[in-house]
Short mmCIF file of C-alpha atoms and ligand atoms in Angstrom, two decimals:
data_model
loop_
_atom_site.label_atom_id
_atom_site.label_comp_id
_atom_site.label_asym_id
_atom_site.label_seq_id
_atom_site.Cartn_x
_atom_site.Cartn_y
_atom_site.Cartn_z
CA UNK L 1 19.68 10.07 -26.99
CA UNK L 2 17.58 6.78 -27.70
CA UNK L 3 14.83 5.88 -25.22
CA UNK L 4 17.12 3.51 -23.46
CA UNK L 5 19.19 5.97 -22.83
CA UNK L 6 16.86 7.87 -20.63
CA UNK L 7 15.58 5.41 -19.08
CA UNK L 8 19.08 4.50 -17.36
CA UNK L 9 19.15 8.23 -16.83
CA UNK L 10 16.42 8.50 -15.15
CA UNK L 11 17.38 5.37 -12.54
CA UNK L 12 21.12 6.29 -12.10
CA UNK L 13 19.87 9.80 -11.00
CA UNK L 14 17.08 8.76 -8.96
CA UNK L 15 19.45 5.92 -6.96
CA UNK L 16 22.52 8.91 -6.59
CA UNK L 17 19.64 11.57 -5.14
CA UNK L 18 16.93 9.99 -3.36
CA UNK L 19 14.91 7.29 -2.66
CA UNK L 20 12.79 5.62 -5.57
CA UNK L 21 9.21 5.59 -4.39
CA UNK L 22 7.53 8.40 -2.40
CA UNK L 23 5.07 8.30 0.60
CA UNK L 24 1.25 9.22 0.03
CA UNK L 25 -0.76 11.71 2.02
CA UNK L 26 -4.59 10.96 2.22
CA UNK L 27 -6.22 13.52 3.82
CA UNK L 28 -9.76 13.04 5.32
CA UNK L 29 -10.87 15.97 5.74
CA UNK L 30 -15.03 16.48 7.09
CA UNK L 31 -15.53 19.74 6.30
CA UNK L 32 -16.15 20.39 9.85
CA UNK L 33 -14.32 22.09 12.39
CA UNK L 34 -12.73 19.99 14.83
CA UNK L 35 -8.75 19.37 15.66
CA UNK L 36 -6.37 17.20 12.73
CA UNK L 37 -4.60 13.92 13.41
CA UNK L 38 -1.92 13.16 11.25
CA UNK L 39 -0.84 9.04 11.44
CA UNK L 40 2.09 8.54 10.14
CA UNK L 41 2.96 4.25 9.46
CA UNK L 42 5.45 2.40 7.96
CA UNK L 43 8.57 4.39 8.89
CA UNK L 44 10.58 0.85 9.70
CA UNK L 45 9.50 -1.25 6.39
CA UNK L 46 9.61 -4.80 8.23
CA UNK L 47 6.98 -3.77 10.52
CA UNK L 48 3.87 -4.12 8.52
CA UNK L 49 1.60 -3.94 11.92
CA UNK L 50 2.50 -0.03 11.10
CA UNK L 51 1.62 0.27 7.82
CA UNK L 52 -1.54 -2.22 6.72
CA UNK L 53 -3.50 -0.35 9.25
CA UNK L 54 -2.88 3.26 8.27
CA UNK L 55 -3.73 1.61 5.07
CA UNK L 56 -7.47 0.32 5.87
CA UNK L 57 -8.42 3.64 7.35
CA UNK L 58 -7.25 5.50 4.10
CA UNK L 59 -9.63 3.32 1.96
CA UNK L 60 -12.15 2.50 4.57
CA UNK L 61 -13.10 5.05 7.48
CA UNK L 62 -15.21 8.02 7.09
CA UNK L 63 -14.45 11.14 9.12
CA UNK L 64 -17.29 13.14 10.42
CA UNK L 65 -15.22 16.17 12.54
CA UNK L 66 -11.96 17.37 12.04
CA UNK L 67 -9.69 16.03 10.31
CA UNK L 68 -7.51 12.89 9.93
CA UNK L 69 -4.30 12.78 7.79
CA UNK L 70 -2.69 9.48 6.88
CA UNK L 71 0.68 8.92 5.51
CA UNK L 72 0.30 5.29 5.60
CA UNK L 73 4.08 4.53 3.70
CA UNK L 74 6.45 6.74 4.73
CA UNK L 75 9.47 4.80 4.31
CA UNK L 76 8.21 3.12 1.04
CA UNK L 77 11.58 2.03 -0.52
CA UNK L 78 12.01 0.15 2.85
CA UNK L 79 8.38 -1.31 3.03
CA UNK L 80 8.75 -3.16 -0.40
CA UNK L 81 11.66 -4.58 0.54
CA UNK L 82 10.60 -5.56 3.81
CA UNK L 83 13.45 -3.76 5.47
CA UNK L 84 13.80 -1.86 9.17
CA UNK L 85 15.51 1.11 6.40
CA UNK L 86 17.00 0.53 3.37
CA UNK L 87 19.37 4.00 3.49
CA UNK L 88 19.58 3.42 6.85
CA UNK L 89 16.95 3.59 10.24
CA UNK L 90 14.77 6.66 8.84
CA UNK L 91 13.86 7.13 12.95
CA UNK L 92 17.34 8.13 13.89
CA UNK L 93 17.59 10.91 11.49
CA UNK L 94 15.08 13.58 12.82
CA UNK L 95 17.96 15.42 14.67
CA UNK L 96 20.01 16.29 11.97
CA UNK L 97 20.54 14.66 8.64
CA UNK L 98 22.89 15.33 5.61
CA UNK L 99 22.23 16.63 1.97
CA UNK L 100 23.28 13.42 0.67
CA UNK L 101 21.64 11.04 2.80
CA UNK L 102 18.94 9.16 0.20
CA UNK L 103 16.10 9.97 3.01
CA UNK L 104 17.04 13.76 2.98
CA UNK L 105 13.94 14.85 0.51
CA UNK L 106 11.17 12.12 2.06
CA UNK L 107 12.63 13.67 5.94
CA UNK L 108 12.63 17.28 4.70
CA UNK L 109 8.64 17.08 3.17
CA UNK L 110 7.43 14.77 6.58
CA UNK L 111 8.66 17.43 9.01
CA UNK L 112 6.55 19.87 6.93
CA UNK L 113 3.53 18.04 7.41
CA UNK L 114 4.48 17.47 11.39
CA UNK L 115 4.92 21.45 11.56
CA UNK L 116 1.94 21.99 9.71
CA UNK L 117 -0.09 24.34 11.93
CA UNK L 118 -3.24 22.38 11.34
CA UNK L 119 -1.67 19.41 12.43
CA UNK L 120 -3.12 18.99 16.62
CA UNK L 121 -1.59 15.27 17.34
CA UNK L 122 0.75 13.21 15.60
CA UNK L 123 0.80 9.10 15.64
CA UNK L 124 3.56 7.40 14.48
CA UNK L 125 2.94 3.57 13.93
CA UNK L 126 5.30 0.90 14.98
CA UNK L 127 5.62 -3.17 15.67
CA UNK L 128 8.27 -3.61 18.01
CA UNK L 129 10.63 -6.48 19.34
CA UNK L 130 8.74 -8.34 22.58
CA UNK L 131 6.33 -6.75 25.05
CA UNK L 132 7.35 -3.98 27.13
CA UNK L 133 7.10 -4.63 31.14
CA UNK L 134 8.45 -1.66 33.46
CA UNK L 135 10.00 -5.30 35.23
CA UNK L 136 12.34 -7.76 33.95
CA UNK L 137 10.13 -10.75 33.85
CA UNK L 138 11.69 -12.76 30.83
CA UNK L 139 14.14 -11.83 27.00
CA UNK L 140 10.83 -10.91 25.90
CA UNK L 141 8.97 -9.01 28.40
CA UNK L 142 11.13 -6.75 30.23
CA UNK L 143 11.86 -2.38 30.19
CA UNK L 144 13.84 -2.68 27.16
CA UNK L 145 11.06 -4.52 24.90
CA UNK L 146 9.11 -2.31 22.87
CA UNK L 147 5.77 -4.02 21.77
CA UNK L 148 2.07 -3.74 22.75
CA UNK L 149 2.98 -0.13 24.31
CA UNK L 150 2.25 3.47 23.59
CA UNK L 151 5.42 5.55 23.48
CA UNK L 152 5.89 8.61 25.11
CA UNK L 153 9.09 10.73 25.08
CA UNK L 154 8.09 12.96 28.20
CA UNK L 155 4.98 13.24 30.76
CA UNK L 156 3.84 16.49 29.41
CA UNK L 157 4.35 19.35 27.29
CA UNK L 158 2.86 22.27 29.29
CA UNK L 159 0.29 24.58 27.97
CA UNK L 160 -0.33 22.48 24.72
CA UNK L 161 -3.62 20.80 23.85
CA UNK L 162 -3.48 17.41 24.10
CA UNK L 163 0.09 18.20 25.71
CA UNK L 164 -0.99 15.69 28.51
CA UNK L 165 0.82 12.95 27.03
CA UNK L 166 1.35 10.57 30.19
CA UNK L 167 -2.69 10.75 31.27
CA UNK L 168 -3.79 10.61 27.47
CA UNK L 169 -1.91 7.31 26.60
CA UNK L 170 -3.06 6.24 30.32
CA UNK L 171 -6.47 6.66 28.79
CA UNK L 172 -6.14 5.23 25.55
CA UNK L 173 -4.87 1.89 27.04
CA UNK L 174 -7.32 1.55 29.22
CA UNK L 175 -9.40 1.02 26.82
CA UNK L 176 -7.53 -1.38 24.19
CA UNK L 177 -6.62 -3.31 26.78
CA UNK L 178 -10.98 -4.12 27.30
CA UNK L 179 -10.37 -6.75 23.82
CA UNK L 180 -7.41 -9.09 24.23
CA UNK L 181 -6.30 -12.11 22.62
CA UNK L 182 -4.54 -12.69 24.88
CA UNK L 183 -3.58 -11.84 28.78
CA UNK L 184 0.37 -11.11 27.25
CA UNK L 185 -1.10 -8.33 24.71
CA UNK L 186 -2.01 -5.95 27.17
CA UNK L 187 -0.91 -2.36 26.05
CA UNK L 188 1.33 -0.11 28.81
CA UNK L 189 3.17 3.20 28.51
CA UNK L 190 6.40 3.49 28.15
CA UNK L 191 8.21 6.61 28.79
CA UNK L 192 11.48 6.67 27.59
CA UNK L 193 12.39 9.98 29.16
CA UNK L 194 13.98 11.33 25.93
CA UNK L 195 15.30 14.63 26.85
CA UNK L 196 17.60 13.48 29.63
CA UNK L 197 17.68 9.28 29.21
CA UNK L 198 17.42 8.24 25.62
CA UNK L 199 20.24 9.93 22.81
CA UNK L 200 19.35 7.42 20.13
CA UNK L 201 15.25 8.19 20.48
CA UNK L 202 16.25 12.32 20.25
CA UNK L 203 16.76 11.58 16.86
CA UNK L 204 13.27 10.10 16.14
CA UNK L 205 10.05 11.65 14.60
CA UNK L 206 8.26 11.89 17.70
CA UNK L 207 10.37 14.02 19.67
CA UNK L 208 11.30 16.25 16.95
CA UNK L 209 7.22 16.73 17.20
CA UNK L 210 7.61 17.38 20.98
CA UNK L 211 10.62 19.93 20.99
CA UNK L 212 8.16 21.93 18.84
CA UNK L 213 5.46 21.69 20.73
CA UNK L 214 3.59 19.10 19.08
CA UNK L 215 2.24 15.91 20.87
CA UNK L 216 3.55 13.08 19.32
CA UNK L 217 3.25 9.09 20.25
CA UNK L 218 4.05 6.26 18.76
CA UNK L 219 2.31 3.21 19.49
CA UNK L 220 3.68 0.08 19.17
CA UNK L 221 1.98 -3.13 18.51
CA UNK L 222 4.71 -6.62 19.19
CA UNK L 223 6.74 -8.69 16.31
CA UNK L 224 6.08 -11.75 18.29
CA UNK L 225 2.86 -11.61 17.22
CA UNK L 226 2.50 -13.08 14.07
CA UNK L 227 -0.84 -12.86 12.91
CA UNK L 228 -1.27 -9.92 11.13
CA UNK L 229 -4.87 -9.35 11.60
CA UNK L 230 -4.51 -9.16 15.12
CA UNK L 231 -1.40 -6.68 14.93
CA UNK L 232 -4.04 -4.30 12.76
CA UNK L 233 -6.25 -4.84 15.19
CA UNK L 234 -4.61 -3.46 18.13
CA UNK L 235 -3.32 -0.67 15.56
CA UNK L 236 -6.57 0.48 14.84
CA UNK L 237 -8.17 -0.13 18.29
CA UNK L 238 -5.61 2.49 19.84
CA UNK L 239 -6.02 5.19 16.58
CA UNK L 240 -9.80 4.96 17.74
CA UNK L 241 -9.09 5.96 21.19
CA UNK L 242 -6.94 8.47 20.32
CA UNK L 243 -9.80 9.74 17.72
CA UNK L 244 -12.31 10.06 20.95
CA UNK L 245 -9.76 11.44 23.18
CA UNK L 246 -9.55 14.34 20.29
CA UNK L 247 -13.26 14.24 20.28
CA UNK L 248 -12.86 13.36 16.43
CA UNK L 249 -16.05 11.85 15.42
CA UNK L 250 -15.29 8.71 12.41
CA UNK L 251 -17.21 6.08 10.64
CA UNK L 252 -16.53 2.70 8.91
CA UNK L 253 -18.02 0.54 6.98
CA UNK L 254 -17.21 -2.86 9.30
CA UNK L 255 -16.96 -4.09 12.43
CA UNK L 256 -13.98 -4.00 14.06
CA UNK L 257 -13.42 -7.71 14.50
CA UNK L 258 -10.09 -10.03 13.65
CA UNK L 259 -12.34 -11.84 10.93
CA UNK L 260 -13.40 -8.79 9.24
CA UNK L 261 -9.66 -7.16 9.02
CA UNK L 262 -8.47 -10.21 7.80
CA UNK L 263 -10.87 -10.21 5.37
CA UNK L 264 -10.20 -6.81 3.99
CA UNK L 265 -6.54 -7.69 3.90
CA UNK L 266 -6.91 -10.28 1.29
CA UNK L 267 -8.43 -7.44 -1.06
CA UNK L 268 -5.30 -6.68 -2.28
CA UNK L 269 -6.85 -4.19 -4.41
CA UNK L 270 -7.07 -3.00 -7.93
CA UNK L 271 -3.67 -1.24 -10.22
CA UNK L 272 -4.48 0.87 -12.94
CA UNK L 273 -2.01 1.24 -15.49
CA UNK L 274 -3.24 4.65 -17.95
CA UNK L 275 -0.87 3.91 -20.96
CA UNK L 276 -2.20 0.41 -21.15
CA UNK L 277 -5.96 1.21 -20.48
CA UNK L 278 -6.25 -1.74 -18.18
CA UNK L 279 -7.08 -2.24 -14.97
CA UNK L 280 -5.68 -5.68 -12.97
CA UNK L 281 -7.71 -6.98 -9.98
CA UNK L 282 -4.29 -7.81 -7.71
CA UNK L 283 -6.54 -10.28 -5.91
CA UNK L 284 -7.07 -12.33 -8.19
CA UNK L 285 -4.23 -11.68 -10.64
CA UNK L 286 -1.38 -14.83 -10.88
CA UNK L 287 1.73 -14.62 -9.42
CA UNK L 288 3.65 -14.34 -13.04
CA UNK L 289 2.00 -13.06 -15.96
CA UNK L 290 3.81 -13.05 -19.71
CA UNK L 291 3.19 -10.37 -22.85
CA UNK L 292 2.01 -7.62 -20.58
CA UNK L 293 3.00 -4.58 -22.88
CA UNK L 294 4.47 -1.48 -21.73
CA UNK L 295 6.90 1.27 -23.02
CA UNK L 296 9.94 2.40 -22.14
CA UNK L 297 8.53 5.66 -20.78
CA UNK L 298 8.58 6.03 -17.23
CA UNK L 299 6.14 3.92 -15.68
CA UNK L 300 2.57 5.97 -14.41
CA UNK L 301 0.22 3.61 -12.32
CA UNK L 302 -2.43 4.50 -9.95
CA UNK L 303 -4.22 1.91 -7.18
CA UNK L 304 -6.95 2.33 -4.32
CA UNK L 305 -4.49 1.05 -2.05
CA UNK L 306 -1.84 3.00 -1.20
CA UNK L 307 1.08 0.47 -0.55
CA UNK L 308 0.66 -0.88 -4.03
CA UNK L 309 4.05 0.01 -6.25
CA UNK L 310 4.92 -1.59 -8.59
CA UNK L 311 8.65 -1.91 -9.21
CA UNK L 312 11.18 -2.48 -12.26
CA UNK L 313 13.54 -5.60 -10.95
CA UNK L 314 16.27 -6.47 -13.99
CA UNK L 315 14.00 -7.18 -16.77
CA UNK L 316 10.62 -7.37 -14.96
CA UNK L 317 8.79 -6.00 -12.71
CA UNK L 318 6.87 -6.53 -9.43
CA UNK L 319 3.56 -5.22 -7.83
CA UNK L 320 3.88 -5.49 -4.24
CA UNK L 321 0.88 -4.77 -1.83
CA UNK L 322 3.42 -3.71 0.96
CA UNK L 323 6.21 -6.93 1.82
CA UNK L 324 3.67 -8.62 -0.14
CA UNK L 325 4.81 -9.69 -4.09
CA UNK L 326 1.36 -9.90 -5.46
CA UNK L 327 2.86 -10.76 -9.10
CA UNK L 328 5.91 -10.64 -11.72
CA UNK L 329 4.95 -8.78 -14.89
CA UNK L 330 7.01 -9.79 -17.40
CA UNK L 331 6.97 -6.84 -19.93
CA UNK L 332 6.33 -6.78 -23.79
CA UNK L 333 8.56 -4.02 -24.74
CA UNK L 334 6.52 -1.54 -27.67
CA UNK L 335 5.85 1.74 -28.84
CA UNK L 336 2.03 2.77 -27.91
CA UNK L 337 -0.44 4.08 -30.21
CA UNK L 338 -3.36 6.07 -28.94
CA UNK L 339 -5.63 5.86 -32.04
CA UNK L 340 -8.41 3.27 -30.63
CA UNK L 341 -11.13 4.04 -28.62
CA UNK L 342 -14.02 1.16 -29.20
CA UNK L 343 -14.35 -2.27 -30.72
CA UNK L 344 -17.06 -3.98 -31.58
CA UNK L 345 -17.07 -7.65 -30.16
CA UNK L 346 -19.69 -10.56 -30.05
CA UNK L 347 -20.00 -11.32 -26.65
CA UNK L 348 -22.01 -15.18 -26.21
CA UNK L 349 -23.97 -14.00 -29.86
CA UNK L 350 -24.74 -10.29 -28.52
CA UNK L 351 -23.29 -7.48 -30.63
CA UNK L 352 -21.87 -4.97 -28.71
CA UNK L 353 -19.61 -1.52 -28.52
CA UNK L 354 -16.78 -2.20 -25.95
CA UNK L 355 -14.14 0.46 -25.05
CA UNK L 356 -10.89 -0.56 -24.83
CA UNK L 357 -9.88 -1.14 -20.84
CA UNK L 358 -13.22 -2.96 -20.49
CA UNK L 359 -13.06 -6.20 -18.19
CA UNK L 360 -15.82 -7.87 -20.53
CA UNK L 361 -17.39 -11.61 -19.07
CA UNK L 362 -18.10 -14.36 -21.25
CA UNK L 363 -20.70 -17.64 -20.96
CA UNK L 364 -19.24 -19.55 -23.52
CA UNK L 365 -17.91 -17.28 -26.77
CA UNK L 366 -16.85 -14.07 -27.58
CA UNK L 367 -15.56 -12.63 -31.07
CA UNK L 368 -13.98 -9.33 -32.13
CA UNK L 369 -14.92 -8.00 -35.37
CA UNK L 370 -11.98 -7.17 -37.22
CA UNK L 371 -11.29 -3.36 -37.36
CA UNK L 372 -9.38 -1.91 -40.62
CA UNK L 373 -5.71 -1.13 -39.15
CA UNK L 374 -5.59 -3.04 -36.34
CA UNK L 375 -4.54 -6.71 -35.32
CA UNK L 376 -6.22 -8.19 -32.86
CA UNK L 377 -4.09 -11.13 -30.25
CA UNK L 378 -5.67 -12.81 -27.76
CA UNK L 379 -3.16 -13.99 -25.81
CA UNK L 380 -3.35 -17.75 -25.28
CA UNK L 381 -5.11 -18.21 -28.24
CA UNK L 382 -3.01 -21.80 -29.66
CA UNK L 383 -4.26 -21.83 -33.68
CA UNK L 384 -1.43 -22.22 -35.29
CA UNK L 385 -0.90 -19.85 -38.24
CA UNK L 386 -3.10 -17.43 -37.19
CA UNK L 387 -1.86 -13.74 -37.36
CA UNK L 388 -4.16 -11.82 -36.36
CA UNK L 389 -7.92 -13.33 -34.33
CA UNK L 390 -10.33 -10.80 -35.54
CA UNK L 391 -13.38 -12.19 -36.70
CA UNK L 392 -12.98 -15.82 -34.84
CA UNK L 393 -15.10 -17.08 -32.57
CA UNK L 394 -13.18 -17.96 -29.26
CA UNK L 395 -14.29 -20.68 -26.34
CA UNK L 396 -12.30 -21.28 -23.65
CA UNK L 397 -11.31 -24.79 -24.31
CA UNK L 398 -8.92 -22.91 -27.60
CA UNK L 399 -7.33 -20.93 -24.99
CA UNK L 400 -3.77 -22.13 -23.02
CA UNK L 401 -4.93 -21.87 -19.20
CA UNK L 402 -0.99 -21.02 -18.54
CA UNK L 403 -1.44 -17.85 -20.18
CA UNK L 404 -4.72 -16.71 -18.07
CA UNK L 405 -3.78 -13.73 -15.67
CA UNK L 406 -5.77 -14.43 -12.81
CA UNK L 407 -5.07 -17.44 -10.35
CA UNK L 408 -8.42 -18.96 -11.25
CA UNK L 409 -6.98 -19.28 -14.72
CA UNK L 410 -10.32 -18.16 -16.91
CA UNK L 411 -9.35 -14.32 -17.49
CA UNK L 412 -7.44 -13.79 -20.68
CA UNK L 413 -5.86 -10.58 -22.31
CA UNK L 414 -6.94 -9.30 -25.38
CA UNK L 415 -4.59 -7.02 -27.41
CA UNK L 416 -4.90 -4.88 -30.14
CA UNK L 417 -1.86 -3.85 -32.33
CA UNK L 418 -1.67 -1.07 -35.16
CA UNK L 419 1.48 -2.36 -37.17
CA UNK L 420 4.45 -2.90 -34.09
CA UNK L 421 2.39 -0.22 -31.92
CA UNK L 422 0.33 -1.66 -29.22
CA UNK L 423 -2.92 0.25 -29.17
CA UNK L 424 -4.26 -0.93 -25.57
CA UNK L 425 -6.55 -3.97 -24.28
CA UNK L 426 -9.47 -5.52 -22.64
CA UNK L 427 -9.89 -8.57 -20.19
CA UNK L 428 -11.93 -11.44 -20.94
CA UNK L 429 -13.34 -13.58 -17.83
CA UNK L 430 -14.74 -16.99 -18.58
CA UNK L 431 -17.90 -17.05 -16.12
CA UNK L 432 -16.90 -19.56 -13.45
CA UNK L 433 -19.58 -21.55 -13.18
CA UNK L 434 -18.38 -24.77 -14.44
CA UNK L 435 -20.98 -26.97 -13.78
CA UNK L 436 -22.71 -25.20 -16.42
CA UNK L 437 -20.47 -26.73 -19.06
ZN1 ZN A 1 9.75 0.65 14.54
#
């Protein structure tokens, strides 16, 4: 069978079975005893309130007691396609499920991790339709709304720590509700009575937590609130509370503010790609980027954010930060060849040793000295004629700005070939300071 071959293989069996991308589990763990909260976000993928938060405290917060586990993308397949659920609403299938459904494996390994003795209090992230009002007031505030509320399924489950569920989301709101936007946000509980009132909500992740004696919530933070920032916000704010109420002791690195979560959720953050030795900066990377090589082996990427996948669509493919398309990689189909390790380059008239991977910056120039073997392509590079650029001195000004790989348009691949085999790269960045020039 030819690599093709297995490559349809591979995504026939994985669409017939199950879905394509898994969730993560980060696990923060302190090293000191104390109880374990496990957050679960992004079980409905068009309700990214859910999911960028679980995300920040993955890569951001510190925990000092106890322990705090974060499945920040549960229903992944969903998120990326910014979906409620792609196989169907992942929340209604907690009751009972069948072998064939494409959730069945993702449902099967969550319900481990709710059961998981360690495992004292379960959150499970939401951003629901309106705000929720015990009173009809208006369509959008009224019993049946579901934003800006903490969801219980019952007032208690007796004899259980932190079984108190009525008083302890009592609590928690109390205390979100100090920092507003606005009067409308303001956080209440809503029971929904599951046991003897609500048959769609017995099939949901929280009260399959409950009926085992687990306290589970779900907090809920509104769709008609469209900045995102402020959604995280709230999301956060209410984890916090629930951290204190479990006396779980936490740090992080900024304040919790509007500005500064916006700001961390530009930083899109960085994909790793081993077979390629690179590293991209999705920040800064375009939107479209041509002659990125890969293979036809099954694709192996890593990132510091956890809702970064990157995802084969017809003949490219697309790394998505969550709903977000960060950029369109359109692939340069070859075999890989392992063999190099270090070139030696002239970076602005220094000789130096650069391993391959390396994001090198440039002032002006930079040259690769040829290497016995190998063919060196900068891509961009216009000389007409030229086959391979070892050994020429390279400005910007010689290089195409539409085939730059960062929006700024002054970072350029450089790519290193042993006969058809690619045999990895390294970034150049042109220092931006124009007014240099
Ligand atoms: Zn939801």
């Amino acid at each position: 069978m030819n690599n093709r071959l297995l490559i349809l293989f591979f995504l026939c069996s994985s669409l017939l079975f199950g879905a394509n991308l898994h969730y993560s589990v980060i696990k923060k763990e302190s090293g000191k005893e104390g109880p374990t909260l496990l957050i679960v976000g992004g079980i409905h993928g068009d309700e990214p309130g859910g999911y960028f938060a679980p995300m920040l405290m993955a890569k951001h917060y510190k925990i000092e007691n106890g322990n705090v586990w974060i499945v920040p993308n549960l229903n992944f397949d969903s998120i990326v396609k910014n979906a409620r659920g792609t196989y169907g609403d992942m929340n209604r299938k907690f009751a009972k499920i069948e072998s064939k459904d494409k959730d069945f494996e993702i449902i099967a390994d969550i319900k481990k991790l709710l059961l998981h003795p360690k495992v004292d209090l379960t959150l499970n992230l939401h951003d629901g339709k309106g705000f929720y009002r015990d009173q009809t007031i208006n369509k959008d505030l009224n019993p049946k709304a579901w934003g800006q509320a903490t969801i219980i399924d019952q007032q208690q489950i007796a004899g259980t720590k932190f079984g108190n569920l009525a008083e302890i989301s009592k609590k928690v709101n109390k205390e979100t509700n100090v920092e507003l936007f606005e009067d409308m946000h303001v956080f209440n509980t809503k029971n929904t009575n599951t046991k003897t009132q609500d048959k769609q909500m017995q099939q949901s992740l929280t009260y399959f937590s409950i009926q085992n004696n687990k306290p589970a919530f779900a907090i809920e933070t509104s769709k008609n609130i469209t900045d995102l920032s402020q959604k995280v916000f709230y999301q956060l704010k209410t984890i916090e509370e629930f951290m204190n109420v479990m006396n779980i002791k936490y740090t992080r690195p900024f304040e919790l503010k509007k500005e500064t979560i916006k700001k961390l959720l530009e930083d899109d953050g960085i994909l790793e790609i081993p077979t390629t030795k690179i590293t991209l900066d999705l920040s800064t990377l375009k939107s479209y980027i041509k002659f990125f090589p890969m293979n036809k082996d099954k694709l192996v990427y890593s990132s510091n954010n956890p809702l970064v996948a990157v995802i084969k669509d017809k003949d490219e493919y697309k790394i998505m930060n969550g709903n977000i398309l960060i950029s369109r990689l359109k692939p340069d189909y070859t075999e890989f060849d392992n063999t190099l390790g270090t070139v030696f380059m002239s970076i602005d008239g220094i000789k130096s040793n650069v391993k391959i991977g390396t994001a090198i910056t440039v002032k002006k120039e930079f040259l690769v000295e040829p290497i016995k073997g190998y063919r060196i392509n900068v891509i961009g590079y216009s000389k007409a004629g030229v086959v391979s650029e070892a050994g020429i001195k390279i400005s910007e000004k010689e290089l195409i700005k539409s085939y730059a790989i960062d929006k700024a348009e002054d970072t350029y691949m450089v790519q290193f070939y042993k006969d058809k085999h690619f045999a990895g790269m390294l970034t150049v960045k042109f220092d931006n300071d124009k007014t240099t020039r």
